[in-house]
Short mmCIF file of C-alpha atoms in Angstrom, two decimals:
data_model
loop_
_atom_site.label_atom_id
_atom_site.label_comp_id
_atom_site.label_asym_id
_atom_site.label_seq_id
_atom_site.Cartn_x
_atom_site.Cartn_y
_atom_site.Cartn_z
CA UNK A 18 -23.04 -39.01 -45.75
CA UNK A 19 -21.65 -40.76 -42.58
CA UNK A 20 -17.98 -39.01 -43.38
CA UNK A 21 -19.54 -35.77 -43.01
CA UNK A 22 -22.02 -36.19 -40.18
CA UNK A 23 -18.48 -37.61 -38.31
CA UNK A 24 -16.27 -35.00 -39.41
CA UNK A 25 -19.44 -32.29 -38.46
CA UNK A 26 -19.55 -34.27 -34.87
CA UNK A 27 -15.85 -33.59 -34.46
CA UNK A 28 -15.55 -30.23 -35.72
CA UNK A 29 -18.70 -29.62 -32.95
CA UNK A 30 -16.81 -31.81 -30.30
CA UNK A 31 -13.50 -29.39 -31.34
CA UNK A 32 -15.43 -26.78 -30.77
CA UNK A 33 -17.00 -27.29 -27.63
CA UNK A 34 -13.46 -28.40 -26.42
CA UNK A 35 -12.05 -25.14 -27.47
CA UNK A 36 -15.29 -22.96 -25.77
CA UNK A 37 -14.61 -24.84 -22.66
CA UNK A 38 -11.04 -23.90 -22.54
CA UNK A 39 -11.99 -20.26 -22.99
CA UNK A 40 -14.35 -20.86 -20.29
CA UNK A 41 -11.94 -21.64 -17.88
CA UNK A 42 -10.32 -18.63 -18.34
CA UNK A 43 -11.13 -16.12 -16.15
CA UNK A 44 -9.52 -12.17 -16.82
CA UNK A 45 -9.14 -10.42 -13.77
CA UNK A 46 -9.39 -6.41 -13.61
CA UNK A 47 -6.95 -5.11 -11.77
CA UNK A 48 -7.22 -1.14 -10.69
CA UNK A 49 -4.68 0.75 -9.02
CA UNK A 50 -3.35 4.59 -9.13
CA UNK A 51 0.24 4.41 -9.77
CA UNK A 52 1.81 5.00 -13.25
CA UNK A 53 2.65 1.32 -15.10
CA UNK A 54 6.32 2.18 -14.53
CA UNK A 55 6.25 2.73 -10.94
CA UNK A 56 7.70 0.26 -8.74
CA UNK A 57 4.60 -0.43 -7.21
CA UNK A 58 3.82 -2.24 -10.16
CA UNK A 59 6.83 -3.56 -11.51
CA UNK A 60 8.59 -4.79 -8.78
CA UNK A 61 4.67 -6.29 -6.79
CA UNK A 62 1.56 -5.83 -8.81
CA UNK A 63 2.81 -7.61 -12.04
CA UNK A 64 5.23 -10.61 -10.59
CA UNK A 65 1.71 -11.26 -8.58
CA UNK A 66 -0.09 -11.64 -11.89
CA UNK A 67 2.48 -13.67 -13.27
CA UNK A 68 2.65 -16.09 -10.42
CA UNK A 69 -1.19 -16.78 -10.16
CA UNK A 70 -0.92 -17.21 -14.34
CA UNK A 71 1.89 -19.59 -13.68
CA UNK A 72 0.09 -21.35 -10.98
CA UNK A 73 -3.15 -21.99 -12.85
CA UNK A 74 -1.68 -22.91 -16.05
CA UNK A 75 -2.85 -19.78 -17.43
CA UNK A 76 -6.65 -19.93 -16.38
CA UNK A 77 -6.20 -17.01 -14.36
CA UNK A 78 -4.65 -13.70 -15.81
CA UNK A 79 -5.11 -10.14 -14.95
CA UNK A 80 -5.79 -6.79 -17.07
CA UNK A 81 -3.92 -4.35 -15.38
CA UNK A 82 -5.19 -0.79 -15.28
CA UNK A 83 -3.06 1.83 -14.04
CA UNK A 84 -3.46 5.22 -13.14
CA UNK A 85 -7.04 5.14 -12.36
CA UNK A 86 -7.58 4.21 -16.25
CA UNK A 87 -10.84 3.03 -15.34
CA UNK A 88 -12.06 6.34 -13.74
CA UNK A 89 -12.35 7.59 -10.54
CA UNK A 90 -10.18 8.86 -7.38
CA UNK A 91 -7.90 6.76 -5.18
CA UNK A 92 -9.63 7.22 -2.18
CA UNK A 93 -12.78 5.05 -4.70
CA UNK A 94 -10.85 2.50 -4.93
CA UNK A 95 -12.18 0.28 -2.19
CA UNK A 96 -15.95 1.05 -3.08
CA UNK A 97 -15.24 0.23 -6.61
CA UNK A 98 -13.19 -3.26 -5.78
CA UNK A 99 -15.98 -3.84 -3.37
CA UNK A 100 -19.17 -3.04 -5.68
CA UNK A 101 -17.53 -5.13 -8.17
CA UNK A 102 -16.79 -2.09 -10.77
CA UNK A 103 -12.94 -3.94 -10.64
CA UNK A 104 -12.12 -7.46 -9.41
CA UNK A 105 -8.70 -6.74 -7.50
CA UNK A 106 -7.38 -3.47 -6.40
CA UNK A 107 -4.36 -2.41 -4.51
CA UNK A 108 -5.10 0.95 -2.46
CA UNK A 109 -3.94 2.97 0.80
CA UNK A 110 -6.80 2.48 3.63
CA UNK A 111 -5.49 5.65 4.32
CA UNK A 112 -6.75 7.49 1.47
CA UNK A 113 -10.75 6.73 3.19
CA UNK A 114 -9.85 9.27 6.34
CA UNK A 115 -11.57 7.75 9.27
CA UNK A 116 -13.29 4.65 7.23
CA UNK A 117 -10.59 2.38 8.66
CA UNK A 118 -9.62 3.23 12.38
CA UNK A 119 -8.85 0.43 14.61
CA UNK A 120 -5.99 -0.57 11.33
CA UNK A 121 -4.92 2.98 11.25
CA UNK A 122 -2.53 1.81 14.97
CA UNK A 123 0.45 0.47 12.02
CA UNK A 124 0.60 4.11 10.88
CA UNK A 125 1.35 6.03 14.36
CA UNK A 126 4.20 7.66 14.63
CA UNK A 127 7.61 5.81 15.10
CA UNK A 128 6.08 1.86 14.95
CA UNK A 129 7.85 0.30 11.83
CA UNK A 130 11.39 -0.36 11.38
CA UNK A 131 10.95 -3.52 9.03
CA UNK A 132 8.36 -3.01 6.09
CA UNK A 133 8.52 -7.08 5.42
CA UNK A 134 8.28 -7.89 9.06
CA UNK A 135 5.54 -5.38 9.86
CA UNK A 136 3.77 -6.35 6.98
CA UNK A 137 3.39 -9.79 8.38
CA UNK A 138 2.30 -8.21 11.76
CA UNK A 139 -0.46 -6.50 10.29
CA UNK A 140 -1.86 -9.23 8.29
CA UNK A 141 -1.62 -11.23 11.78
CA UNK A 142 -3.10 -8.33 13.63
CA UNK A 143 -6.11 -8.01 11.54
CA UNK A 144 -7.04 -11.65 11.20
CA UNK A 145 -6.48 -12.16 14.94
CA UNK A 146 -8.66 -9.09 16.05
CA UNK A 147 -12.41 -9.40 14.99
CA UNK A 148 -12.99 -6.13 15.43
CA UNK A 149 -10.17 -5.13 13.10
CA UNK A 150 -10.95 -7.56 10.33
CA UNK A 151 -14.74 -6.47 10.12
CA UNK A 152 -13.41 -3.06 8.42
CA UNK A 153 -12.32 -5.25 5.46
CA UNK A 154 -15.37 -7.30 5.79
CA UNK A 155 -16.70 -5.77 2.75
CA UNK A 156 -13.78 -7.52 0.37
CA UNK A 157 -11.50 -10.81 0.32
CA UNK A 158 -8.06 -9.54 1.34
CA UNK A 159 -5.37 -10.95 -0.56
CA UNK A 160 -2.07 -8.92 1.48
CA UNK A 161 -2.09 -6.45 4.09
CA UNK A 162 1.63 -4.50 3.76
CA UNK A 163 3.26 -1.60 4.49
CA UNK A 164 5.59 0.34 3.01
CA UNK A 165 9.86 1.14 3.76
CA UNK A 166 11.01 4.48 5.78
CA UNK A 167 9.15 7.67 5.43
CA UNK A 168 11.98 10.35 3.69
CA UNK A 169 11.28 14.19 3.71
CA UNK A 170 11.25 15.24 -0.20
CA UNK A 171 12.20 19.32 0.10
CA UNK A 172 12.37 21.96 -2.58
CA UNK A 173 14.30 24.59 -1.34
CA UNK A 174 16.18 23.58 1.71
CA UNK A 175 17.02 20.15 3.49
CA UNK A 176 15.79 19.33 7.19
CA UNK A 177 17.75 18.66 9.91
CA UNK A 178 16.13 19.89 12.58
CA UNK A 179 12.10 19.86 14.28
CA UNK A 180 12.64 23.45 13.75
CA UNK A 181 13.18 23.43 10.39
CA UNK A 182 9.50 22.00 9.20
CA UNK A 183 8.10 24.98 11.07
CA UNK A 184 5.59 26.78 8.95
CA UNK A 185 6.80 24.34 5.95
CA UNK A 186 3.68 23.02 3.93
CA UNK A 187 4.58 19.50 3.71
CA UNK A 188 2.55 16.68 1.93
CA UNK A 189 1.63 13.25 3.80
CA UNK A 190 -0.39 10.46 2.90
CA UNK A 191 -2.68 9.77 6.03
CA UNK A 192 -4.63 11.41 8.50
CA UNK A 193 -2.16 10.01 11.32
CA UNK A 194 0.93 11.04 9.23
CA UNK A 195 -0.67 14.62 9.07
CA UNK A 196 -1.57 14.58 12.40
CA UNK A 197 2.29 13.51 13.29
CA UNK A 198 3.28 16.91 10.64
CA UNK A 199 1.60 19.13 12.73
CA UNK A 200 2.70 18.32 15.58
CA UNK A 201 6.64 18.83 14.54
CA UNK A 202 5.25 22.83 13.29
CA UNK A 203 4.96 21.76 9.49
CA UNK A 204 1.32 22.68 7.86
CA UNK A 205 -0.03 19.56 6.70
CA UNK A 206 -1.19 19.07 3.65
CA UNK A 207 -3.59 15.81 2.45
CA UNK A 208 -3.15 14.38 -1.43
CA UNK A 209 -2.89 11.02 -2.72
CA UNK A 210 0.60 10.92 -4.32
CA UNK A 211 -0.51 10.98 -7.70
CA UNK A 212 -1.05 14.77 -6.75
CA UNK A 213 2.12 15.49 -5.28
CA UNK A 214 3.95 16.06 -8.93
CA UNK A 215 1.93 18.90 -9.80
CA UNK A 216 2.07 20.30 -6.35
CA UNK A 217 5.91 20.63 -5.67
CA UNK A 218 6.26 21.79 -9.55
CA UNK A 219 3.55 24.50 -8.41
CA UNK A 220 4.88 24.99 -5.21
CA UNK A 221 1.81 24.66 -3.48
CA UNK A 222 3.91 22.57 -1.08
CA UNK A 223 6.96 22.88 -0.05
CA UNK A 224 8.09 19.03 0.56
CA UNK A 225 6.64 15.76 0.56
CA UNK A 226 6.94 12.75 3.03
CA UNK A 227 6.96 9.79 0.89
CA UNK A 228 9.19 6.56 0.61
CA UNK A 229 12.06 6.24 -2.11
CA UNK A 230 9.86 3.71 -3.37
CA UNK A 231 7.28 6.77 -4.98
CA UNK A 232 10.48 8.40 -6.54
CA UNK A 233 9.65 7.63 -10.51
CA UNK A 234 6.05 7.79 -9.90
CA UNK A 235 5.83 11.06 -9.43
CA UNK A 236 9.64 12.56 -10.78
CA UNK A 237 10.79 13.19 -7.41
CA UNK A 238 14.00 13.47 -8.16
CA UNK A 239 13.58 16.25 -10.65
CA UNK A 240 11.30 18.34 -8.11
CA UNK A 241 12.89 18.09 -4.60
CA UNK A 242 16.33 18.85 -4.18
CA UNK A 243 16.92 17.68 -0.85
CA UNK A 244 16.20 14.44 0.49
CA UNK A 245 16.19 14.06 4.43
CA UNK A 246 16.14 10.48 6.25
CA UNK A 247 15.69 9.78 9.55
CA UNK A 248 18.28 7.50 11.68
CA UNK A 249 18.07 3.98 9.76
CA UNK A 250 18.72 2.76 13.52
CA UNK A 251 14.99 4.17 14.70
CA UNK A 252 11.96 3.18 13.87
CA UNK A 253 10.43 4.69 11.03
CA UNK A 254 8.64 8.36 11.19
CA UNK A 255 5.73 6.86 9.24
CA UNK A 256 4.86 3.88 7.30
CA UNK A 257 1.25 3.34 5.13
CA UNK A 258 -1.01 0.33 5.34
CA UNK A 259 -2.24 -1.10 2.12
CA UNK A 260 -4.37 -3.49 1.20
CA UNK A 261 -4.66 -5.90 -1.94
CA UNK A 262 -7.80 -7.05 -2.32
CA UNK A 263 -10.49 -8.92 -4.35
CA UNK A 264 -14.10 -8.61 -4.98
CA UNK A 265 -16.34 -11.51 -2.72
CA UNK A 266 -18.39 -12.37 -5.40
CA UNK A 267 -15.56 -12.83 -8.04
CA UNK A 268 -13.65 -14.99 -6.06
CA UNK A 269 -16.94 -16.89 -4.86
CA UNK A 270 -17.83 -17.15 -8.54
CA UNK A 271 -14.09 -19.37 -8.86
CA UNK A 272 -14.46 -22.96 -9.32
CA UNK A 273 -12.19 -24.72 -6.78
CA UNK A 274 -9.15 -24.79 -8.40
CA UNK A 275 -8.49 -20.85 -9.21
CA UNK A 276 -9.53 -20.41 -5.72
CA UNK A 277 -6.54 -22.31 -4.50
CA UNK A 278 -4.26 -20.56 -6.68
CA UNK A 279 -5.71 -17.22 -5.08
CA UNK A 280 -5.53 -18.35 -2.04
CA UNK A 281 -2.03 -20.00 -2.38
CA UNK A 282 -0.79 -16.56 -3.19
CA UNK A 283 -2.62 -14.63 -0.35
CA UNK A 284 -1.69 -14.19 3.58
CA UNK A 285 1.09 -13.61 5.72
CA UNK A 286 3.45 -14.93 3.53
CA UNK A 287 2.35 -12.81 0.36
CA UNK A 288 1.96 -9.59 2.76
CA UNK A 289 5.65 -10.40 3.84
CA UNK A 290 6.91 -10.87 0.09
CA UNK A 291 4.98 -7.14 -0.44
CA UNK A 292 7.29 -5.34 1.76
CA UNK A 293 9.75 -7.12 0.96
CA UNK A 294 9.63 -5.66 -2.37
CA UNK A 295 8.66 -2.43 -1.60
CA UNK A 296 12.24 -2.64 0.47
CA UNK A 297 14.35 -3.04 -2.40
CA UNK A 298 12.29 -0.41 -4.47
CA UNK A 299 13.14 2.14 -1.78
CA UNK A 300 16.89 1.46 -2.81
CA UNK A 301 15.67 1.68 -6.50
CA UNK A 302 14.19 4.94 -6.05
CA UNK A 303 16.80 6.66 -3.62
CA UNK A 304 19.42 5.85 -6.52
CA UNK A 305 17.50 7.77 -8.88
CA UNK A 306 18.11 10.80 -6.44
CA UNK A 307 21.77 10.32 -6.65
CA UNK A 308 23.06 13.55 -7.95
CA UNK A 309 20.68 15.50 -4.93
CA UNK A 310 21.60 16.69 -1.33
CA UNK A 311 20.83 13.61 1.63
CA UNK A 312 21.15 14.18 5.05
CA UNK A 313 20.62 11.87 7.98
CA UNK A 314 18.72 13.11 10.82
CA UNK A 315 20.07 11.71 13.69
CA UNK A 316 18.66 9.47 16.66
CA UNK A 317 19.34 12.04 19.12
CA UNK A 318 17.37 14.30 17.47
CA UNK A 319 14.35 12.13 17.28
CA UNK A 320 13.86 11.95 20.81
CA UNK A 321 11.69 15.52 20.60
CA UNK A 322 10.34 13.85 17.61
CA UNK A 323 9.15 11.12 19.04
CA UNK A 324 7.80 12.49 22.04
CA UNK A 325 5.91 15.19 20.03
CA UNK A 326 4.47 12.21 18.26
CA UNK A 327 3.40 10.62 21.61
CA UNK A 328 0.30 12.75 21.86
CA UNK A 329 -0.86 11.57 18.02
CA UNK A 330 -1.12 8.29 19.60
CA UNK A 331 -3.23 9.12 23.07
CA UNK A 332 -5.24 10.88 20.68
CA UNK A 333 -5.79 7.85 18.49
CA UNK A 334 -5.97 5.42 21.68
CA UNK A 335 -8.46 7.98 23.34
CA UNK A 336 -10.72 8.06 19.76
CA UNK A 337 -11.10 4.44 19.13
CA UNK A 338 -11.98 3.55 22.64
CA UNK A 339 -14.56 6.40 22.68
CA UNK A 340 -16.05 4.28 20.10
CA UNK A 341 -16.00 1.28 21.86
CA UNK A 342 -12.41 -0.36 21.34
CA UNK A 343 -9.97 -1.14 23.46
CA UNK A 344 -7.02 1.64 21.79
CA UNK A 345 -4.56 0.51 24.64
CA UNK A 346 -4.59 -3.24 24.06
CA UNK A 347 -4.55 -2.84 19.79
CA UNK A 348 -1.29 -0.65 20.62
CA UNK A 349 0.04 -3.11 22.66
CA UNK A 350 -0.95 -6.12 20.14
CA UNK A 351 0.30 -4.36 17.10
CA UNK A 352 3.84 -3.71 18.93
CA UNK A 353 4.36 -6.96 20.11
CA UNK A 354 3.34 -8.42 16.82
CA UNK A 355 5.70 -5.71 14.95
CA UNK A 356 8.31 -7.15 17.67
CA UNK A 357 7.44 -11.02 16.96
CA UNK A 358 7.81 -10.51 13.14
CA UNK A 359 10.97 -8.17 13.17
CA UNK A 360 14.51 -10.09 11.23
CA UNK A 361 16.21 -11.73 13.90
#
């Protein structure tokens, strides 16, 4: 009788040992729109998963849902990371039109020239600027990044020239990017890129302005035939914020020790490791385009570029300080921050 009220107490104590451990482990769901291939994924979503499983001895572990598996738009992705529908998500700001405007500065016309530098600057720029970091009040903000050079994506003929986007209906992720687009003559049109497939395939555009780094995503390289850069030498024509963020109550809901392994793998230096790696999938994705037509559009070319893209800004510094900011000074902070965090 004692031999099996011991081995029932151990069997229990086994047991409880072994709930415990299952305890401890927490699943995280992560939501984002991209296809499980896309670099996006690959190459920053996934090594971040591994790295926080790594880190917490496997307590911590994500499900990762691409594609909007879970349901939904893009542009829902905040409200559903924030309601606590997913636990992380990784989604443009951009997408919200409007939702996030003192931010929107990094995506002006002709700011970024190094995605891991000015990914750094805008994690500095919104934790140093109240104002700023109240739009992501809402979530905890693991990275803020950006992503590598804007590239024109064309169908039927390359561009060279400001005149040659005139009438052109050309895709663009953001209302400043669109903004920037109709300013050079081309007829913006809004979509988040899982769209933009469909539309050059249907030719209901006739381009898209995207990164290399989108290239597989969406089988750019079998729909566009021409692929136009601007200088490498000048800043970039566009660039997109991101954010990766976590729900407040699921991180709150941590004990101590997952918390540190969240927070040892969020900030600057995880924002900086973000563009980083959405740098070398640019190069990923532009050798996929190989056997297409490139062209460089030069710097002297972007002069009337740039200065058509000087009014997007006094219009962006004219609407956030009609609602109480101070436009000029977040120009100047981002720049000088972009400057500060730029490879030496």
């Amino acid at each position: 009788m004692k031999k099996t009220i011991k081995s029932i107490l151990a069997l229990t104590a086994l047991a409880s040992a072994a709930l415990s451990a299952t305890a401890q482990t927490v699943t995280l769901k992560l939501h984002h729109f991209l296809p499980a291939g896309s670099f996006a994924q690959t190459m920053f979503i996934k090594p971040w998963c591994d790295k926080i499983a790594a880190d917490s001895g496997d307590k911590l572990k994500c499900q990762i849902y691409p594609s909007m598996q879970l349901g939904g738009t893009p542009p829902q992705l905040f409200d559903q990371v924030k309601d606590g529908v997913v636990d992380i998500t990784w989604v443009l700001p951009g997408y919200m039109a409007g939702r996030f405007p003192l931010s929107e500065v990094f995506e002006l016309p002709f700011m970024m020239q190094s995605p891991e530098g000015t990914s750094k600057a805008l994690w500095d720029f919104v934790h140093t600027n109240p104002n700023v970091a109240a739009e992501f009040k809402d979530v905890k903000l693991i990275a803020l990044h950006v992503h590598g050079d804007g590239v024109f994506h064309m169908t039927k003929k390359p561009v060279n020239t400001m005149a040659d986007l005139k009438g052109l209906k050309l895709r663009a992720p953001t209302r400043q990017t669109n903004k920037l687009l109709a300013a050079l003559g081309a007829t913006p049109v809004a979509m988040p890129v899982p769209q933009v497939s469909e539309a050059l395939s249907k030719s209901v555009i006739d381009g898209a302005l995207v990164p290399y780094e989108v290239v597989p995503a969406v089988k750019i390289q079998e729909l566009a035939k021409f692929h136009s850069e601007t200088d490498p030498a000048a800043p970039a024509i566009y660039t997109s914020t991101f954010m990766f963020a976590m729900n407040k109550a699921k991180y709150d809901s941590l004990p101590a020790d997952l918390k540190k392994v969240i927070d040892d793998n969020s900030g600057m230096a995880t924002s900086g490791m973000a563009g980083k790696a959405f740098l070398a999938a640019d190069a990923a994705g532009k050798k996929l385009t190989e056997k297409n037509a490139h062209n460089v559009i030069p710097s002297s070319e972007l002069q009337a570029w740039m200065k058509a893209g000087e009014q997007v800004t006094n219009d962006w510094i004219a609407d956030v300080t009609a609602k109480g900011a101070d436009g000029k000074k977040l120009l100047a902070d981002a720049k000088a921050l972009i400057t500060k965090y730029a490879p030496k």
